[in-house]
Short mmCIF file of C-alpha atoms and ligand atoms in Angstrom, two decimals:
data_model
loop_
_atom_site.label_atom_id
_atom_site.label_comp_id
_atom_site.label_asym_id
_atom_site.label_seq_id
_atom_site.Cartn_x
_atom_site.Cartn_y
_atom_site.Cartn_z
CA UNK L 1 6.61 46.50 98.95
CA UNK L 2 4.27 47.12 102.01
CA UNK L 3 3.98 44.29 104.27
CA UNK L 4 0.35 43.26 105.51
CA UNK L 5 -0.37 40.34 107.88
CA UNK L 6 -4.01 39.88 106.46
CA UNK L 7 -2.86 36.97 103.93
CA UNK L 8 -1.18 35.20 106.74
CA UNK L 9 -3.35 35.75 109.72
CA UNK L 10 -5.12 32.54 109.67
CA UNK L 11 -1.88 30.44 109.53
CA UNK L 12 -0.45 32.50 112.36
CA UNK L 13 -3.48 31.56 114.44
CA UNK L 14 -4.35 28.09 113.36
CA UNK L 15 -0.53 26.93 113.49
CA UNK L 16 0.15 28.30 116.81
CA UNK L 17 -3.04 26.41 118.15
CA UNK L 18 -2.10 23.14 116.24
CA UNK L 19 1.45 23.29 117.85
CA UNK L 20 0.07 24.30 121.19
CA UNK L 21 -1.79 21.11 121.34
CA UNK L 22 1.42 18.96 121.10
CA UNK L 23 4.19 20.46 123.13
CA UNK L 24 7.36 18.50 123.40
CA UNK L 25 10.31 19.09 125.58
CA UNK L 26 13.81 20.03 124.60
CA UNK L 27 15.70 17.32 122.48
CA UNK L 28 12.62 15.34 121.83
CA UNK L 29 10.71 17.73 119.40
CA UNK L 30 10.60 15.13 116.26
CA UNK L 31 7.18 15.47 115.71
CA UNK L 32 7.15 19.00 115.85
CA UNK L 33 10.42 19.23 113.75
CA UNK L 34 8.73 17.18 110.98
CA UNK L 35 6.01 19.35 111.05
CA UNK L 36 8.15 22.30 110.40
CA UNK L 37 10.06 20.58 107.77
CA UNK L 38 7.07 19.81 106.08
CA UNK L 39 5.83 23.56 105.90
CA UNK L 40 9.29 24.65 104.96
CA UNK L 41 9.81 22.54 101.89
CA UNK L 42 6.05 23.05 100.82
CA UNK L 43 7.06 26.73 100.83
CA UNK L 44 10.14 26.03 98.63
CA UNK L 45 12.97 25.98 100.95
CA UNK L 46 15.83 23.47 101.14
CA UNK L 47 15.84 22.08 104.60
CA UNK L 48 18.65 20.84 106.54
CA UNK L 49 18.06 18.52 109.61
CA UNK L 50 20.21 16.24 112.17
CA UNK L 51 23.80 16.78 112.44
CA UNK L 52 23.85 18.77 109.52
CA UNK L 53 22.42 21.61 111.97
CA UNK L 54 23.35 20.43 115.42
CA UNK L 55 26.76 19.27 116.52
CA UNK L 56 26.50 16.30 118.75
CA UNK L 57 29.66 17.16 120.56
CA UNK L 58 28.21 20.32 121.97
CA UNK L 59 24.47 19.20 122.99
CA UNK L 60 24.06 20.22 126.66
CA UNK L 61 21.31 18.55 128.68
CA UNK L 62 20.12 15.97 126.31
CA UNK L 63 18.75 12.78 127.81
CA UNK L 64 18.73 9.71 125.69
CA UNK L 65 15.49 8.42 127.34
CA UNK L 66 13.79 11.70 126.29
CA UNK L 67 14.99 11.44 122.67
CA UNK L 68 14.07 7.90 122.26
CA UNK L 69 10.60 8.52 123.68
CA UNK L 70 10.34 11.60 121.08
CA UNK L 71 11.21 9.35 118.23
CA UNK L 72 8.63 6.65 119.17
CA UNK L 73 6.02 9.28 119.82
CA UNK L 74 6.94 10.88 116.15
CA UNK L 75 6.47 7.04 114.69
CA UNK L 76 3.00 6.91 116.45
CA UNK L 77 2.16 10.26 114.96
CA UNK L 78 2.93 9.05 111.44
CA UNK L 79 6.42 10.82 110.77
CA UNK L 80 7.82 8.99 107.96
CA UNK L 81 11.12 6.58 108.84
CA UNK L 82 12.89 8.58 106.01
CA UNK L 83 12.73 11.61 107.68
CA UNK L 84 13.34 10.39 111.04
CA UNK L 85 16.46 8.58 109.68
CA UNK L 86 17.71 11.97 108.38
CA UNK L 87 17.26 13.54 111.69
CA UNK L 88 19.57 11.09 113.10
CA UNK L 89 18.33 11.63 116.84
CA UNK L 90 18.74 15.46 116.51
CA UNK L 91 15.86 17.72 116.51
CA UNK L 92 15.40 20.95 115.28
CA UNK L 93 15.97 22.09 111.49
CA UNK L 94 16.94 25.18 109.35
CA UNK L 95 15.24 26.01 105.95
CA UNK L 96 17.35 27.95 103.44
CA UNK L 97 16.15 30.04 100.62
CA UNK L 98 18.41 31.58 98.12
CA UNK L 99 16.98 34.58 95.70
CA UNK L 100 19.83 33.97 93.55
CA UNK L 101 20.81 37.51 93.59
CA UNK L 102 23.86 38.69 95.34
CA UNK L 103 23.15 40.05 98.72
CA UNK L 104 23.66 39.47 102.55
CA UNK L 105 22.80 36.16 104.25
CA UNK L 106 20.26 36.67 107.02
CA UNK L 107 19.43 34.19 109.80
CA UNK L 108 15.96 34.45 111.59
CA UNK L 109 16.10 32.03 114.68
CA UNK L 110 12.96 30.74 116.67
CA UNK L 111 12.84 28.17 119.51
CA UNK L 112 10.62 25.13 119.37
CA UNK L 113 10.42 23.31 122.70
CA UNK L 114 7.82 23.43 125.64
CA UNK L 115 8.28 23.69 129.42
CA UNK L 116 7.55 20.94 132.14
CA UNK L 117 4.07 22.52 133.08
CA UNK L 118 0.69 20.98 133.50
CA UNK L 119 -2.03 23.27 131.42
CA UNK L 120 -4.79 24.59 133.29
CA UNK L 121 -8.24 23.21 132.13
CA UNK L 122 -10.05 26.03 133.85
CA UNK L 123 -13.16 27.23 131.47
CA UNK L 124 -11.84 30.97 131.53
CA UNK L 125 -8.53 29.58 130.26
CA UNK L 126 -8.62 30.54 126.37
CA UNK L 127 -6.66 27.25 125.08
CA UNK L 128 -9.25 25.10 127.20
CA UNK L 129 -12.29 27.13 126.49
CA UNK L 130 -11.42 27.27 122.40
CA UNK L 131 -10.24 23.40 122.58
CA UNK L 132 -6.49 23.61 121.98
CA UNK L 133 -5.20 22.79 125.24
CA UNK L 134 -2.04 20.60 125.55
CA UNK L 135 -2.81 17.02 124.91
CA UNK L 136 0.20 15.98 127.05
CA UNK L 137 -0.19 16.23 130.84
CA UNK L 138 2.81 17.74 132.52
CA UNK L 139 3.95 19.35 129.41
CA UNK L 140 2.94 22.86 127.82
CA UNK L 141 3.80 25.47 125.56
CA UNK L 142 4.09 28.05 128.39
CA UNK L 143 6.94 30.17 127.05
CA UNK L 144 5.00 30.96 123.80
CA UNK L 145 7.34 28.97 121.80
CA UNK L 146 4.37 27.94 119.73
CA UNK L 147 3.79 31.40 118.64
CA UNK L 148 7.62 31.71 117.89
CA UNK L 149 7.02 28.71 115.38
CA UNK L 150 3.91 29.90 113.91
CA UNK L 151 5.64 33.28 113.32
CA UNK L 152 8.63 31.77 112.01
CA UNK L 153 6.59 29.93 109.41
CA UNK L 154 4.43 32.70 108.54
CA UNK L 155 7.79 34.73 107.74
CA UNK L 156 9.33 31.95 105.82
CA UNK L 157 6.20 31.82 103.84
CA UNK L 158 6.26 35.68 103.38
CA UNK L 159 9.68 35.42 102.13
CA UNK L 160 9.08 32.77 99.66
CA UNK L 161 5.96 34.56 98.25
CA UNK L 162 8.12 37.87 97.83
CA UNK L 163 11.51 36.05 96.86
CA UNK L 164 11.41 37.93 93.43
CA UNK L 165 11.70 41.10 95.09
CA UNK L 166 14.70 40.27 97.55
CA UNK L 167 18.17 39.51 97.21
CA UNK L 168 20.69 37.64 99.09
CA UNK L 169 19.86 34.34 101.05
CA UNK L 170 17.83 33.58 104.32
CA UNK L 171 18.33 30.89 106.89
CA UNK L 172 15.07 30.25 108.99
CA UNK L 173 16.58 28.53 112.06
CA UNK L 174 14.18 26.19 114.17
CA UNK L 175 16.19 25.55 117.30
CA UNK L 176 15.54 22.83 119.78
CA UNK L 177 15.82 22.83 123.68
CA UNK L 178 15.94 26.51 124.28
CA UNK L 179 14.40 25.95 127.63
CA UNK L 180 17.37 25.24 130.22
CA UNK L 181 19.38 27.10 127.48
CA UNK L 182 20.69 23.88 125.89
CA UNK L 183 20.29 23.89 122.35
CA UNK L 184 21.95 26.75 120.98
CA UNK L 185 25.57 25.61 121.56
CA UNK L 186 25.01 22.39 119.42
CA UNK L 187 23.42 24.34 116.66
CA UNK L 188 25.95 26.98 116.94
CA UNK L 189 28.85 24.63 116.68
CA UNK L 190 27.43 23.01 113.57
CA UNK L 191 28.62 26.18 111.91
CA UNK L 192 25.30 26.81 110.16
CA UNK L 193 25.52 30.71 111.25
CA UNK L 194 28.99 31.15 110.27
CA UNK L 195 28.39 32.66 107.03
CA UNK L 196 25.51 34.80 108.33
CA UNK L 197 25.70 38.75 108.00
CA UNK L 198 22.64 39.59 110.16
CA UNK L 199 20.81 37.37 112.75
CA UNK L 200 17.74 38.14 114.35
CA UNK L 201 15.79 36.47 117.22
CA UNK L 202 12.61 37.72 119.15
CA UNK L 203 10.64 36.49 122.16
CA UNK L 204 6.99 37.24 122.58
CA UNK L 205 5.32 38.97 125.62
CA UNK L 206 7.93 38.99 128.45
CA UNK L 207 8.33 42.57 129.74
CA UNK L 208 6.25 44.09 126.66
CA UNK L 209 2.26 44.36 126.30
CA UNK L 210 0.14 44.06 122.99
CA UNK L 211 0.81 47.01 120.68
CA UNK L 212 4.62 47.55 121.81
CA UNK L 213 7.92 45.98 120.56
CA UNK L 214 11.15 46.32 122.61
CA UNK L 215 14.41 46.72 120.36
CA UNK L 216 16.54 47.34 123.08
CA UNK L 217 16.26 44.77 125.58
CA UNK L 218 18.95 44.42 128.15
CA UNK L 219 19.65 42.26 131.23
CA UNK L 220 20.14 38.71 129.32
CA UNK L 221 21.71 37.04 132.20
CA UNK L 222 24.72 34.92 131.45
CA UNK L 223 23.86 31.58 132.76
CA UNK L 224 25.51 28.27 133.32
CA UNK L 225 23.42 24.89 134.42
CA UNK L 226 24.83 22.07 136.29
CA UNK L 227 24.17 18.68 137.33
CA UNK L 228 26.13 17.82 140.53
CA UNK L 229 26.79 14.33 141.42
CA UNK L 230 28.19 13.12 144.50
CA UNK L 231 29.18 9.53 145.21
CA UNK L 232 29.90 8.12 148.51
CA UNK L 233 29.82 4.78 150.02
CA UNK L 234 26.84 3.06 151.54
CA UNK L 235 27.00 1.25 154.76
CA UNK L 236 24.81 -0.29 157.63
CA UNK L 237 23.57 2.84 159.61
CA UNK L 238 23.34 0.97 162.80
CA UNK L 239 26.17 -1.64 162.47
CA UNK L 240 29.05 0.40 160.86
CA UNK L 241 28.12 3.88 160.08
CA UNK L 242 31.61 4.81 160.08
CA UNK L 243 32.46 2.56 157.17
CA UNK L 244 30.09 4.84 154.81
CA UNK L 245 30.52 7.99 152.92
CA UNK L 246 27.61 10.30 153.37
CA UNK L 247 26.82 11.62 149.84
CA UNK L 248 23.42 13.22 151.08
CA UNK L 249 25.43 14.98 153.76
CA UNK L 250 27.90 16.41 151.35
CA UNK L 251 24.82 17.69 149.02
CA UNK L 252 23.08 19.09 151.76
CA UNK L 253 26.12 21.00 153.10
CA UNK L 254 26.83 22.24 149.52
CA UNK L 255 23.30 23.24 149.24
CA UNK L 256 23.01 25.71 152.27
CA UNK L 257 26.59 27.12 151.30
CA UNK L 258 25.83 27.52 147.84
CA UNK L 259 23.02 30.13 148.85
CA UNK L 260 25.47 31.94 150.61
CA UNK L 261 28.01 32.90 148.01
CA UNK L 262 28.67 36.60 148.29
CA UNK L 263 26.89 38.85 145.87
CA UNK L 264 29.13 40.74 143.22
CA UNK L 265 29.78 44.46 143.64
CA UNK L 266 29.66 44.77 140.01
CA UNK L 267 26.23 43.41 138.68
CA UNK L 268 23.32 41.13 139.46
CA UNK L 269 23.96 37.51 140.50
CA UNK L 270 21.38 34.55 140.67
CA UNK L 271 21.84 31.05 142.25
CA UNK L 272 19.34 28.28 142.29
CA UNK L 273 19.18 24.77 143.37
CA UNK L 274 16.13 23.29 142.05
CA UNK L 275 16.16 19.78 142.64
CA UNK L 276 18.06 17.32 145.22
CA UNK L 277 17.93 13.55 145.07
CA UNK L 278 19.82 11.50 147.50
CA UNK L 279 19.80 8.30 149.40
CA UNK L 280 18.92 4.75 149.02
CA UNK L 281 16.79 3.93 152.43
CA UNK L 282 16.07 4.58 156.17
CA UNK L 283 18.97 2.48 157.67
CA UNK L 284 21.49 3.00 154.91
CA UNK L 285 24.25 6.01 154.70
CA UNK L 286 23.40 7.54 151.76
CA UNK L 287 25.97 6.99 148.93
CA UNK L 288 24.63 8.82 146.21
CA UNK L 289 23.01 12.56 145.73
CA UNK L 290 22.22 14.76 142.45
CA UNK L 291 21.80 18.41 142.56
CA UNK L 292 20.44 20.25 139.76
CA UNK L 293 21.40 23.68 140.05
CA UNK L 294 22.12 26.96 138.05
CA UNK L 295 24.24 30.32 138.33
CA UNK L 296 23.63 33.35 136.72
CA UNK L 297 25.45 36.92 136.12
CA UNK L 298 24.68 40.09 134.51
CA UNK L 299 28.15 39.77 132.50
CA UNK L 300 30.20 36.80 131.50
CA UNK L 301 32.81 37.80 134.30
CA UNK L 302 30.30 37.89 136.94
CA UNK L 303 28.48 34.40 135.78
CA UNK L 304 32.14 32.92 136.09
CA UNK L 305 32.55 34.29 139.48
CA UNK L 306 29.32 32.55 140.66
CA UNK L 307 30.61 29.29 138.85
CA UNK L 308 33.94 29.46 140.19
CA UNK L 309 32.46 29.98 143.97
CA UNK L 310 30.17 27.28 143.39
CA UNK L 311 32.89 24.76 142.21
CA UNK L 312 34.84 25.62 145.32
CA UNK L 313 32.03 24.73 147.51
CA UNK L 314 30.85 21.69 145.77
CA UNK L 315 34.51 20.40 146.06
CA UNK L 316 34.85 21.30 149.67
CA UNK L 317 31.83 19.43 150.74
CA UNK L 318 32.98 16.35 148.84
CA UNK L 319 36.30 16.39 150.82
CA UNK L 320 34.62 16.86 154.23
CA UNK L 321 32.43 13.91 153.62
CA UNK L 322 35.01 11.73 151.95
CA UNK L 323 32.81 11.62 148.59
CA UNK L 324 33.75 11.64 144.93
CA UNK L 325 31.98 14.48 142.90
CA UNK L 326 31.35 15.44 139.18
CA UNK L 327 29.92 18.27 137.58
CA UNK L 328 28.41 18.08 134.27
CA UNK L 329 27.39 21.24 132.46
CA UNK L 330 23.58 21.02 131.06
CA UNK L 331 23.01 24.32 129.72
CA UNK L 332 24.63 27.97 128.91
CA UNK L 333 23.79 31.29 127.72
CA UNK L 334 25.74 34.46 127.46
CA UNK L 335 24.73 38.25 127.36
CA UNK L 336 23.95 40.32 124.11
CA UNK L 337 24.20 43.85 123.30
CA UNK L 338 22.22 44.63 120.10
CA UNK L 339 24.36 45.92 117.15
CA UNK L 340 23.09 49.56 116.24
CA UNK L 341 22.78 48.63 112.77
CA UNK L 342 20.07 46.13 113.75
CA UNK L 343 18.38 48.33 116.26
CA UNK L 344 17.99 50.71 113.33
CA UNK L 345 16.29 48.29 111.07
CA UNK L 346 14.11 46.97 113.81
CA UNK L 347 13.00 50.60 114.43
CA UNK L 348 12.14 51.46 111.00
CA UNK L 349 10.64 47.88 110.89
CA UNK L 350 8.50 48.47 113.78
CA UNK L 351 7.59 52.28 112.80
CA UNK L 352 6.11 50.94 109.63
CA UNK L 353 3.54 48.62 111.60
CA UNK L 354 0.22 50.66 112.14
CA UNK L 355 -0.53 51.60 115.67
CA UNK L 356 2.73 49.82 117.05
CA UNK L 357 4.74 51.54 119.68
CA UNK L 358 8.37 51.02 119.21
CA UNK L 359 10.08 51.05 122.76
CA UNK L 360 13.68 52.36 122.17
CA UNK L 361 14.24 52.67 126.04
CA UNK L 362 16.31 49.83 127.46
CA UNK L 363 13.94 47.31 128.83
CA UNK L 364 15.06 44.65 131.31
CA UNK L 365 14.66 41.34 129.69
CA UNK L 366 15.40 39.95 133.38
CA UNK L 367 16.04 36.20 132.16
CA UNK L 368 18.48 33.99 129.99
CA UNK L 369 18.11 33.24 126.53
CA UNK L 370 20.46 30.94 124.61
CA UNK L 371 19.55 32.75 121.33
CA UNK L 372 22.61 34.91 122.40
CA UNK L 373 25.04 32.16 121.75
CA UNK L 374 24.09 32.06 118.09
CA UNK L 375 24.12 35.74 118.35
CA UNK L 376 27.37 36.10 119.70
CA UNK L 377 28.81 33.43 117.17
CA UNK L 378 27.55 35.47 114.19
CA UNK L 379 29.27 38.54 115.97
CA UNK L 380 32.51 36.67 116.23
CA UNK L 381 32.33 36.12 112.57
CA UNK L 382 32.07 39.98 112.05
CA UNK L 383 28.04 39.77 111.36
CA UNK L 384 25.51 41.70 112.97
CA UNK L 385 23.14 40.57 115.55
CA UNK L 386 19.91 41.93 117.50
CA UNK L 387 17.15 40.42 119.61
CA UNK L 388 14.00 42.06 120.19
CA UNK L 389 10.80 41.31 122.16
CA UNK L 390 7.15 41.30 120.50
CA UNK L 391 4.69 42.52 122.98
CA UNK L 392 1.77 40.58 123.85
CA UNK L 393 -0.59 40.58 126.58
CA UNK L 394 -0.91 37.51 128.98
CA UNK L 395 -3.08 36.37 131.67
CA UNK L 396 -0.69 34.82 133.69
CA UNK L 397 3.53 34.74 133.76
CA UNK L 398 5.75 32.75 131.61
CA UNK L 399 6.25 28.90 132.71
CA UNK L 400 2.82 29.08 134.68
CA UNK L 401 -0.04 26.75 134.02
CA UNK L 402 -2.51 29.42 132.80
CA UNK L 403 0.04 31.18 130.58
CA UNK L 404 -1.31 32.10 127.34
CA UNK L 405 -0.65 35.01 124.71
CA UNK L 406 -2.82 37.58 123.11
CA UNK L 407 -3.21 36.04 119.73
CA UNK L 408 -4.11 39.60 118.46
CA UNK L 409 -0.34 40.52 118.81
CA UNK L 410 0.65 37.99 116.45
CA UNK L 411 -0.07 39.99 113.07
CA UNK L 412 2.07 42.98 114.54
CA UNK L 413 4.89 40.57 115.25
CA UNK L 414 4.74 39.13 111.77
CA UNK L 415 4.77 42.65 110.29
CA UNK L 416 7.84 43.63 112.23
CA UNK L 417 9.57 40.58 111.18
CA UNK L 418 8.67 40.89 107.48
CA UNK L 419 9.66 44.59 107.30
CA UNK L 420 13.08 43.86 108.89
CA UNK L 421 13.58 41.04 106.25
CA UNK L 422 12.67 43.51 103.68
CA UNK L 423 14.88 46.30 105.09
CA UNK L 424 17.86 43.81 105.09
CA UNK L 425 17.46 41.96 101.88
CA UNK L 426 15.40 44.18 100.13
CA UNK L 427 16.24 44.94 96.32
CA UNK L 428 16.87 48.61 96.51
ZN1 ZN C 501 10.84 31.23 125.98
#
């Protein structure tokens, strides 16, 4: 069986463009999920949604307001009540196809959310020029998850078309809320990958150009995302400032000190406080402050060092101002080393694609990716896992308003995926 993208080329492009017009932020992807569910059912998959694939106890960074808006939008978009009820307030879905023949279980993971970026409408920005720009101001598929979904559906379609020549079982995971590394923990905790023997995930572009794939990416930074809330006591700034407890002062002191955490000698570290909201008004001692921040580390141990150092500063600054504080974990990703068995599968899968260069040299991913949480869960249960990068040229970096991917790279990416599925589930 030789995999050729020709039959799936039009669907790869048209679905990517359709989804590009309708970006949805993490945990609000109800319209997107409904679209994916519809396609998977059309291909003959059993599809699980809602709490069957997401454990509500492990959902990180899920805002009820964003969820409610997403449900309302889905209604307005014509998503049926029955499906919304089935989803039960949780986005994402898993398509399962059992060939009926004994063999391994393979999970293929694709992420589905967008980024809070306003898309460029400049004439030379291809989505603007060709009429598939985001229709939602302030939101954009600026990380290529639209391409991930169209690839995932094309792979699912190919598997269904060729099921008679495959064995074992496949699970197509469409994971919500990757941005901020929030969604994978809930999906992993649902147990949906606990019976998985092989796990594959991929990202488009990043450090790879059109015509190449990276099968040994490294540098998946472990990260913890935190919301820190300081609560003080308001007071009249002229009459009785001494009666106040200044939450903004606690936050500002913490902010400066956090940036000064000593770097770790054993590997890379990162820290950022990206948002700080505080105070009530000019003449009131500020009684509340909320900081959105993150730490990262090259390994779990180094990330933990950054986290512990941050907590000590946050706590110290609360004490110094007589304020209370809470820390809420909003997202989490870990590191990953690809299992050699799957590196070999990917090398073979890539070498079968005409003109594709398989990069076996370690290439720095340089970001965080919560597919690692699912991958590690599979490894913890004795399965094998790998994450790879499908090269694609891009006019502008990820998460920027002029981000776009070279659609010419989608065929090769699809073929790598399908070849890998065939290597793992082929009826040899
Ligand atoms: Zn991404």
